[in-house]
Coordinates of C-alpha atoms and ligand atoms in Angstrom, one line a residue:
M17 CA 61.4 108.8 139.6
A18 CA 64.4 107.8 137.4
S19 CA 66.4 104.8 138.3
I20 CA 69.5 105.1 140.5
R21 CA 71.6 104.2 137.5
A22 CA 70.2 107.0 135.4
R23 CA 70.5 109.5 138.2
I24 CA 74.2 108.5 138.9
T25 CA 75.1 108.8 135.3
L26 CA 73.2 112.1 134.9
S27 CA 74.9 113.6 138.0
F28 CA 78.2 112.4 136.8
A29 CA 77.7 114.0 133.4
L30 CA 76.5 117.2 135.0
A31 CA 79.5 117.5 137.4
L32 CA 81.8 116.8 134.5
T33 CA 80.1 119.4 132.3
V34 CA 80.4 122.0 135.0
T35 CA 84.0 121.2 135.6
L36 CA 84.8 121.4 131.9
G37 CA 83.0 124.7 131.7
I38 CA 85.0 126.1 134.6
V39 CA 88.3 124.9 133.1
T40 CA 87.3 126.3 129.7
A41 CA 86.5 129.7 131.2
A42 CA 89.8 129.8 133.1
V43 CA 91.8 128.9 130.0
V44 CA 89.9 131.5 127.9
A45 CA 90.5 134.2 130.5
Q46 CA 94.2 133.3 130.6
R47 CA 94.5 133.3 126.8
R48 CA 92.7 136.6 126.5
A49 CA 94.9 138.2 129.1
V50 CA 98.0 137.1 127.2
A51 CA 96.6 138.2 123.8
I52 CA 95.6 141.6 125.2
A53 CA 99.1 142.0 126.7
D54 CA 100.5 141.1 123.3
L55 CA 98.3 143.7 121.5
R56 CA 99.2 146.4 124.0
E57 CA 102.9 145.7 123.3
R58 CA 102.3 145.7 119.6
G59 CA 100.5 149.1 119.9
R60 CA 103.4 150.5 121.9
V61 CA 105.9 149.5 119.3
I62 CA 103.8 151.0 116.5
S63 CA 103.3 154.3 118.4
T64 CA 107.0 154.4 119.3
I65 CA 107.9 154.2 115.6
A66 CA 105.2 156.6 114.5
A67 CA 106.2 159.2 117.2
R68 CA 109.9 158.9 116.2
M69 CA 109.0 159.4 112.5
V70 CA 106.9 162.4 113.3
A71 CA 109.5 163.8 115.6
N72 CA 112.2 163.4 113.0
S73 CA 110.2 164.8 110.1
S74 CA 111.7 167.8 108.5
T75 CA 109.8 170.9 107.4
S76 CA 110.1 169.7 103.8
D77 CA 108.0 166.7 104.7
E78 CA 105.1 169.0 105.8
Q79 CA 102.8 171.2 103.9
T80 CA 100.0 173.6 104.9
Y81 CA 96.7 173.8 103.2
T82 CA 93.5 175.8 103.8
L83 CA 90.2 174.3 104.6
D84 CA 87.1 176.4 105.4
F85 CA 89.4 179.4 105.7
T86 CA 91.5 177.6 108.3
T87 CA 95.2 176.9 107.7
M88 CA 95.9 173.3 108.5
K89 CA 99.1 171.3 108.6
G90 CA 99.6 167.9 106.7
F91 CA 102.4 165.6 105.6
G92 CA 103.8 165.5 102.2
P93 CA 103.4 162.5 99.9
R94 CA 106.8 160.9 100.9
M95 CA 106.1 161.1 104.6
V96 CA 102.5 159.9 104.1
Q97 CA 103.9 156.9 102.2
T98 CA 106.4 156.1 105.0
L99 CA 103.8 156.4 107.7
A100 CA 101.4 154.3 105.7
A101 CA 103.8 151.4 106.0
L102 CA 102.8 151.1 109.7
P103 CA 100.0 148.6 110.4
E104 CA 96.8 149.1 112.5
Y105 CA 95.1 152.4 113.1
V106 CA 97.4 155.4 113.4
I107 CA 96.3 159.0 113.7
V108 CA 98.7 162.0 114.1
L109 CA 97.2 165.2 115.6
D110 CA 98.5 168.7 115.4
S111 CA 97.2 171.0 118.1
G112 CA 94.2 168.6 118.4
R113 CA 93.5 168.6 114.6
V114 CA 94.0 165.5 112.5
M115 CA 97.2 165.9 110.6
Y116 CA 97.5 162.3 109.3
R117 CA 95.4 159.1 109.4
S118 CA 96.6 155.7 108.3
P119 CA 94.7 154.0 105.4
S120 CA 92.8 151.7 107.8
V121 CA 91.6 154.8 109.7
A122 CA 90.7 156.5 106.5
A123 CA 88.6 153.5 105.5
L124 CA 86.5 154.0 108.7
S125 CA 83.3 156.1 108.9
D126 CA 83.5 159.5 110.4
S127 CA 81.7 158.4 113.5
D128 CA 84.1 155.5 114.0
Q129 CA 87.1 157.9 113.6
T130 CA 85.5 160.3 116.2
Q131 CA 85.0 157.3 118.5
L132 CA 88.7 156.4 118.3
L133 CA 89.8 159.9 119.0
R134 CA 87.3 160.4 121.9
S135 CA 88.4 157.1 123.6
A136 CA 92.1 158.0 123.4
P137 CA 92.2 160.2 126.6
Q138 CA 90.6 157.3 128.6
I139 CA 93.8 155.2 128.5
T140 CA 95.0 154.4 132.0
E141 CA 98.0 152.3 133.2
T142 CA 95.8 149.3 133.9
G143 CA 93.0 149.6 131.4
L144 CA 92.7 150.3 127.7
P145 CA 89.4 151.6 126.1
R146 CA 87.7 149.3 123.7
V147 CA 85.8 150.6 120.7
Q148 CA 83.4 148.8 118.5
L149 CA 84.2 149.8 114.9
A150 CA 82.3 148.8 111.8
T151 CA 85.3 146.5 111.0
G152 CA 85.3 144.9 114.4
A153 CA 86.4 145.6 117.9
A154 CA 89.7 147.6 118.5
L155 CA 91.8 148.4 121.5
V156 CA 93.0 152.0 121.8
T157 CA 96.5 151.4 123.1
D158 CA 98.3 154.8 122.9
L159 CA 98.0 158.5 123.0
R160 CA 101.6 159.8 122.8
N161 CA 102.9 163.3 122.8
V162 CA 105.7 163.9 120.3
E163 CA 108.6 165.7 121.9
R164 CA 109.5 168.7 119.7
V165 CA 110.0 172.3 120.7
G166 CA 107.2 174.6 119.6
Q167 CA 104.9 171.9 118.5
S168 CA 101.9 170.1 120.1
R169 CA 101.6 166.9 118.2
Q170 CA 100.2 163.5 119.4
V171 CA 100.1 160.1 118.0
V172 CA 97.0 157.9 118.6
V173 CA 97.3 154.1 117.9
A174 CA 94.6 151.5 118.1
V175 CA 94.9 147.8 117.3
A176 CA 92.3 145.4 116.0
M177 CA 91.2 142.9 118.6
D178 CA 90.9 140.0 116.1
P179 CA 93.8 138.0 117.7
V180 CA 92.0 138.0 121.1
Q181 CA 88.8 136.8 119.4
V182 CA 90.8 134.2 117.5
A183 CA 92.5 133.0 120.7
T184 CA 89.1 132.7 122.5
R185 CA 87.5 130.9 119.6
E186 CA 90.4 128.5 119.4
V187 CA 90.2 127.6 123.1
V188 CA 86.4 127.2 123.0
E189 CA 86.6 125.0 119.9
A190 CA 89.4 122.8 121.2
M191 CA 87.7 122.4 124.6
S192 CA 84.3 121.7 123.0
I193 CA 85.8 118.9 120.9
T194 CA 88.0 117.3 123.6
G195 CA 85.4 118.0 126.3
G196 CA 82.6 116.5 124.2
I197 CA 84.7 113.3 123.7
I198 CA 85.6 113.1 127.4
L199 CA 82.0 113.7 128.3
L200 CA 80.7 111.0 126.0
F201 CA 83.3 108.6 127.1
S202 CA 82.5 109.3 130.8
I203 CA 78.8 108.9 130.3
V204 CA 79.3 105.5 128.6
L205 CA 81.7 104.5 131.3
A206 CA 79.4 105.5 134.1
W207 CA 76.5 103.8 132.5
W208 CA 78.5 100.6 132.1
I209 CA 79.9 100.7 135.6
T210 CA 76.5 101.2 137.2
A211 CA 75.0 98.4 135.1
R212 CA 75.3 96.2 138.3
I213 CA 72.8 98.4 140.1
E214 CA 70.1 97.1 137.8
E215 CA 70.6 93.7 139.5
I216 CA 69.1 95.3 142.7
D217 CA 65.9 95.7 140.7
R218 CA 66.0 92.0 139.8
M219 CA 66.8 91.1 143.4
I220 CA 63.7 93.1 144.6
D221 CA 61.5 91.1 142.2
D222 CA 63.2 87.8 143.3
V223 CA 62.8 88.5 147.0
S224 CA 59.2 89.6 146.6
A225 CA 58.5 86.4 144.7
I226 CA 60.2 84.3 147.3
S227 CA 58.8 86.0 150.4
D228 CA 55.2 84.9 149.8
G229 CA 56.0 82.1 152.3
R230 CA 55.6 79.1 149.9
S231 CA 58.8 79.6 147.9
L232 CA 61.3 79.8 150.7
H233 CA 63.2 76.9 149.1
R234 CA 64.2 79.2 146.3
R235 CA 67.3 81.4 146.3
I236 CA 68.3 84.6 144.5
P237 CA 70.9 83.9 141.7
V238 CA 74.1 85.7 142.8
E239 CA 76.2 86.5 139.8
G240 CA 79.6 88.0 139.6
G241 CA 81.7 88.7 142.5
D242 CA 82.2 90.0 145.9
D243 CA 81.2 93.6 145.5
E244 CA 78.4 95.1 147.6
I245 CA 75.7 93.8 145.3
G246 CA 77.1 90.3 145.4
R247 CA 77.4 90.4 149.1
L248 CA 73.8 91.7 149.4
G249 CA 72.7 88.6 147.4
V250 CA 74.6 86.2 149.6
T251 CA 73.3 87.9 152.8
L252 CA 69.7 87.8 151.5
N253 CA 70.1 84.1 150.6
A254 CA 71.4 83.4 154.1
M255 CA 68.5 85.2 155.6
I256 CA 66.0 83.3 153.4
A257 CA 67.7 80.0 154.4
R258 CA 67.3 80.9 158.1
L259 CA 63.7 81.9 157.5
E260 CA 63.1 78.6 155.7
T261 CA 64.6 76.6 158.7
S262 CA 62.6 78.5 161.3
F263 CA 59.3 78.2 159.2
A264 CA 59.9 74.5 158.8
G265 CA 60.7 74.2 162.5
L266 CA 57.5 76.1 163.4
R267 CA 55.4 73.9 161.1
R268 CA 56.9 70.7 162.5
F269 CA 56.5 71.9 166.1
T270 CA 52.8 72.8 165.5
A271 CA 52.2 69.4 163.8
D272 CA 54.0 67.5 166.6
A273 CA 52.3 69.4 169.4
S274 CA 48.8 68.7 167.9
H275 CA 49.7 65.1 167.3
E276 CA 51.0 64.6 170.9
L277 CA 47.8 66.2 172.3
K278 CA 45.5 64.3 170.0
T279 CA 46.7 60.9 171.2
P280 CA 46.0 61.3 174.9
L281 CA 42.7 63.0 174.1
T282 CA 41.6 59.9 172.0
V283 CA 42.6 57.6 174.9
L284 CA 40.8 59.8 177.4
R285 CA 37.6 59.8 175.3
A286 CA 37.8 56.0 175.0
D287 CA 38.3 55.6 178.7
I288 CA 35.4 57.9 179.6
E289 CA 33.1 56.1 177.1
R290 CA 34.2 52.7 178.6
A291 CA 33.4 53.9 182.1
M292 CA 30.0 55.2 181.0
T293 CA 28.8 52.2 179.1
A294 CA 26.0 50.3 180.9
P295 CA 27.7 46.9 181.5
A296 CA 30.8 48.5 182.9
R297 CA 30.8 48.6 186.6
G298 CA 32.9 48.2 189.7
T299 CA 36.6 47.5 189.0
E300 CA 36.3 47.8 185.3
Q301 CA 35.0 51.3 185.7
L302 CA 37.8 52.1 188.2
V303 CA 40.4 50.9 185.7
A304 CA 39.1 53.0 182.9
L305 CA 38.9 56.1 185.2
E306 CA 42.4 55.5 186.5
E307 CA 43.7 55.3 182.9
A308 CA 41.9 58.5 182.1
L309 CA 43.5 60.1 185.1
Q310 CA 46.9 59.0 184.0
E311 CA 46.3 60.4 180.5
T312 CA 45.1 63.6 181.9
A313 CA 48.2 63.9 184.1
R314 CA 50.4 63.2 181.1
M315 CA 48.6 65.7 179.0
A316 CA 48.9 68.3 181.7
D317 CA 52.7 67.6 181.8
L318 CA 52.8 68.0 178.0
V319 CA 50.9 71.3 178.1
E320 CA 53.1 72.5 180.9
S321 CA 56.2 71.7 178.9
L322 CA 54.9 73.4 175.8
L323 CA 54.1 76.5 177.8
T324 CA 57.6 76.5 179.3
L325 CA 59.2 76.4 175.9
A326 CA 56.8 78.9 174.4
R327 CA 57.6 81.4 177.2
A328 CA 61.3 80.6 176.9
D329 CA 61.1 81.4 173.1
E330 CA 59.4 84.6 173.8
G331 CA 62.0 85.5 176.4
R332 CA 59.2 86.0 178.9
F333 CA 60.5 83.5 181.4
D334 CA 62.0 85.1 184.5
L335 CA 64.5 83.0 186.4
H336 CA 64.4 83.7 190.1
R337 CA 68.1 83.9 190.6
E338 CA 69.5 83.3 194.0
P339 CA 72.7 81.5 195.4
V340 CA 71.9 77.8 195.0
S341 CA 74.1 75.2 196.7
V342 CA 74.1 72.7 193.8
D343 CA 75.7 69.9 195.9
A344 CA 72.7 70.0 198.3
L345 CA 70.4 70.0 195.2
A346 CA 72.3 67.1 193.6
R347 CA 72.1 65.1 196.9
D348 CA 68.4 65.8 197.1
V349 CA 67.8 64.7 193.5
A350 CA 70.0 61.6 193.9
E351 CA 67.7 60.5 196.8
T352 CA 64.7 60.7 194.6
A353 CA 66.7 58.9 191.9
H354 CA 67.5 56.2 194.4
I355 CA 63.8 55.5 195.0
L356 CA 63.0 55.6 191.3
G357 CA 66.0 53.4 190.6
E358 CA 65.0 50.8 193.1
S359 CA 61.6 50.3 191.6
A360 CA 63.2 50.0 188.1
G361 CA 65.8 47.5 189.4
L362 CA 68.8 49.8 189.0
T363 CA 71.6 50.8 191.2
V364 CA 71.8 54.6 191.6
S365 CA 74.9 55.9 193.3
V366 CA 76.6 59.3 193.9
T367 CA 80.2 59.0 193.0
S368 CA 81.5 62.4 194.0
L369 CA 79.9 65.6 195.4
T370 CA 82.0 68.7 195.5
P371 CA 80.5 71.7 197.3
A372 CA 79.5 74.4 194.8
T373 CA 77.2 77.4 194.6
V374 CA 75.8 78.9 191.5
M375 CA 73.5 81.9 190.9
G376 CA 70.4 80.2 189.6
D377 CA 66.7 79.3 189.8
R378 CA 66.5 76.4 192.3
V379 CA 63.2 75.0 190.9
R380 CA 64.5 75.0 187.3
L381 CA 67.9 73.5 188.2
R382 CA 66.1 70.8 190.1
Q383 CA 63.9 70.1 187.0
L384 CA 67.0 69.9 184.8
F385 CA 68.8 67.5 187.1
L386 CA 65.7 65.3 187.5
N387 CA 65.1 65.3 183.7
L388 CA 68.6 63.8 183.2
I389 CA 68.2 61.3 186.0
T390 CA 64.8 60.1 184.9
N391 CA 66.0 59.7 181.4
A392 CA 69.0 57.7 182.6
I393 CA 66.6 55.4 184.6
K394 CA 64.1 55.3 181.7
Y395 CA 66.7 54.2 179.1
T396 CA 68.6 51.7 181.3
A397 CA 67.5 48.1 181.5
R398 CA 67.1 46.3 184.9
G399 CA 70.3 45.4 186.6
G400 CA 72.1 48.5 185.1
R401 CA 73.8 51.4 186.9
V402 CA 73.3 55.1 187.1
D403 CA 76.1 57.2 188.6
V404 CA 75.6 60.8 189.6
S405 CA 78.4 63.2 190.3
L406 CA 79.1 66.9 190.9
E407 CA 82.5 68.5 190.3
T408 CA 83.9 72.0 189.8
R409 CA 86.0 72.6 186.8
D410 CA 87.2 75.9 185.2
G411 CA 84.9 78.1 187.2
H412 CA 81.9 75.8 186.5
A413 CA 79.9 73.3 188.5
V414 CA 79.6 70.2 186.4
F415 CA 76.7 67.8 187.2
S416 CA 77.0 64.5 185.4
V417 CA 74.6 61.5 185.0
K418 CA 76.2 58.4 183.7
D419 CA 74.2 55.3 182.8
T420 CA 74.9 51.8 181.4
G421 CA 71.7 51.9 179.4
I422 CA 70.8 51.5 175.7
G423 CA 72.9 54.4 174.5
I424 CA 72.3 56.7 171.5
A425 CA 73.6 56.2 168.0
G426 CA 76.1 58.7 166.8
A427 CA 73.8 59.7 163.9
D428 CA 71.0 60.5 166.4
L429 CA 73.1 62.6 168.8
P430 CA 72.8 65.9 167.0
F431 CA 69.0 65.8 167.3
I432 CA 68.4 64.7 170.8
F433 CA 67.9 68.2 172.1
D434 CA 65.3 69.0 169.3
R435 CA 61.7 69.4 170.3
F436 CA 59.6 66.2 170.1
W437 CA 62.6 64.3 169.0
R438 CA 62.8 60.6 170.2
V439 CA 65.1 57.9 169.0
D440 CA 62.2 55.5 168.6
R441 CA 59.1 57.6 168.0
A442 CA 56.8 54.6 167.8
R443 CA 57.8 52.8 170.9
S444 CA 59.0 55.5 173.3
R445 CA 55.6 57.0 174.1
S446 CA 53.9 53.8 175.0
E447 CA 56.8 52.1 176.7
R448 CA 58.6 54.8 178.4
G449 CA 56.1 57.7 178.4
G450 CA 58.3 60.5 176.9
V451 CA 57.2 63.0 174.3
G452 CA 60.7 64.3 173.5
L453 CA 60.5 67.7 175.2
G454 CA 62.6 66.9 178.3
L455 CA 66.0 67.5 176.8
A456 CA 64.9 70.6 174.9
I457 CA 63.7 72.1 178.2
S458 CA 66.9 70.9 179.9
Q459 CA 69.0 72.6 177.3
W460 CA 67.0 75.8 177.6
I461 CA 67.5 75.8 181.4
A462 CA 71.2 75.3 181.1
Q463 CA 71.6 78.0 178.5
A464 CA 69.4 80.4 180.5
H465 CA 71.9 80.0 183.4
G466 CA 74.8 80.7 181.0
G467 CA 75.8 77.1 180.9
S468 CA 75.5 74.1 178.5
I469 CA 74.7 70.4 178.2
T470 CA 77.0 67.9 176.5
V471 CA 76.5 64.2 175.9
T472 CA 78.7 61.3 175.1
S473 CA 77.1 58.0 174.3
R474 CA 77.7 54.6 172.7
M475 CA 75.0 52.2 171.5
G476 CA 74.4 49.5 174.0
R477 CA 77.1 50.8 176.4
G478 CA 75.3 53.8 177.9
S479 CA 75.4 57.5 177.9
T480 CA 76.8 60.4 180.0
F481 CA 75.0 63.7 180.2
S482 CA 77.0 66.6 181.7
V483 CA 75.6 70.0 182.7
S484 CA 78.0 72.8 183.2
I485 CA 76.8 76.0 185.0
P486 CA 79.1 78.9 185.9
L487 CA 79.9 79.2 189.6
A488 CA 78.6 82.1 191.6
P489 CA 81.1 85.0 191.3
T490 CA 82.4 84.7 194.9
E491 CA 83.1 81.0 194.5
A492 CA 84.7 81.4 191.1
Ligands
LIG522 P1 61.7 61.9 176.3 O1 60.6 62.5 177.0 O2 61.3 61.1 175.1 O3 62.7 61.1 177.2 P2 63.8 63.7 176.0 O4 63.9 65.0 175.3 O5 64.1 63.7 177.4 O6 62.5 63.1 175.7 O7 64.8 62.8 175.2 C1 64.8 62.7 173.8 C2 65.3 61.4 173.3 O8 66.7 61.2 173.6 C3 64.6 60.2 174.0 O9 63.4 59.9 173.4 C4 65.6 59.1 173.9 O10 65.5 58.5 172.7 C5 67.0 59.9 173.9 N1 67.6 59.8 175.3 C6 67.5 60.8 176.2 N2 68.3 60.4 177.3 C7 68.8 59.2 177.0 C8 69.6 58.3 177.8 N3 70.1 58.5 179.0 N4 69.9 57.1 177.1 C9 69.4 56.8 175.9 N5 68.7 57.7 175.2 C10 68.3 58.8 175.7

């Protein structure tokens, strides 16, 4: 299969050739019609003159002679000379017998002369008979009766068709030369314009080289401009960039998940080994088993979180939507926060609680609010404060948790909703027990409810997390 470029150029050349052919045929037909009309006119003029000369001839211009015992009429030398001055083929008949023939007729063979005479009666108003003589094609233009009392004379005139052939040849020659030049020029132009199409070929090679999975860092060179091919290159590059990001994210996620699962498993194994060793008994055994239990619970939490995110990614998570009174939910969560805060030496207070209802999943919303509150408590030192509030703003219920904790650096803020992301990876797990999935899940829950989470924070001063969820239609 030829390339698109070759096919476009070929189709272009073909279309142009056909067009030129049609134009040439039309011009030829028109020129022929004009030339034939000219010939007809010429023939008429000649026959008018010949007829007048014959009509005006006197008896002294004529002579009679006998041929095969038949008396025939002819013109005398003076008249013959005068008639011979007329061009083309001229024949004068007397009662159907040839009385005079011009030199060009005399030069024809007998059969050609007979042909001319036989075709003469076929002349009609619209069509003239055409005869093929040894000297070339001729058009029989006239069969005219000469008006003279007592005589039955006719003048037959035929003209050579050479001018028609010349006209046709001229048009064909002129069109072949100019048409050829136009065609050649157009082919070169089409080939040149479609040169860009070849780039698609190169792009195909580049993309297949890149898409093996290991070369996603490479990009297709995009040369020249903002035409369709340029835009295709830019679009493909953007797609490869997105693929690269999601591949990298996937790899990181798998590595992080395996790492996070490996650590508790190692601890669990050590605890079990400790509990099983011979000298261990009594309290020592209990301590080891308790630690193992804690690790198991932590691991179960982690697996649960991973499962939630995996299902969310797949879009397989059905939210059980129902009207949820978020002020009641916030109050409930604040009570839990109170207990947690007390044991962490913090003051947890509810600063405002505006009644609001949203269409949502009660369990997930509770998980989201609790995540934010436990984070606030986790990352705030003893003696600090955590303020919880619920307000309605612009058709949304806004739940905020404000703490006076360690805060988050501006540079870290863009990443805190990423999976497995922690400000201090080394310490967080051991000291505060988080794996960095809480905020990722919280964000998913907020977005699944058509809402969002925002955060403002200052290092050492504390952070404020705000969740905004659209109010139920009736409330809004
Ligand atoms: P984790 O389980 O580690 O708490 P999260 O996804 O909930 O994971 O939080 C991600 C990171 O964001 C935390 O490790 C912590 O560094 C930071 N962070 C979250 N909430 C707060 C907060 N209220 N104050 C300070 N840092 C916070």
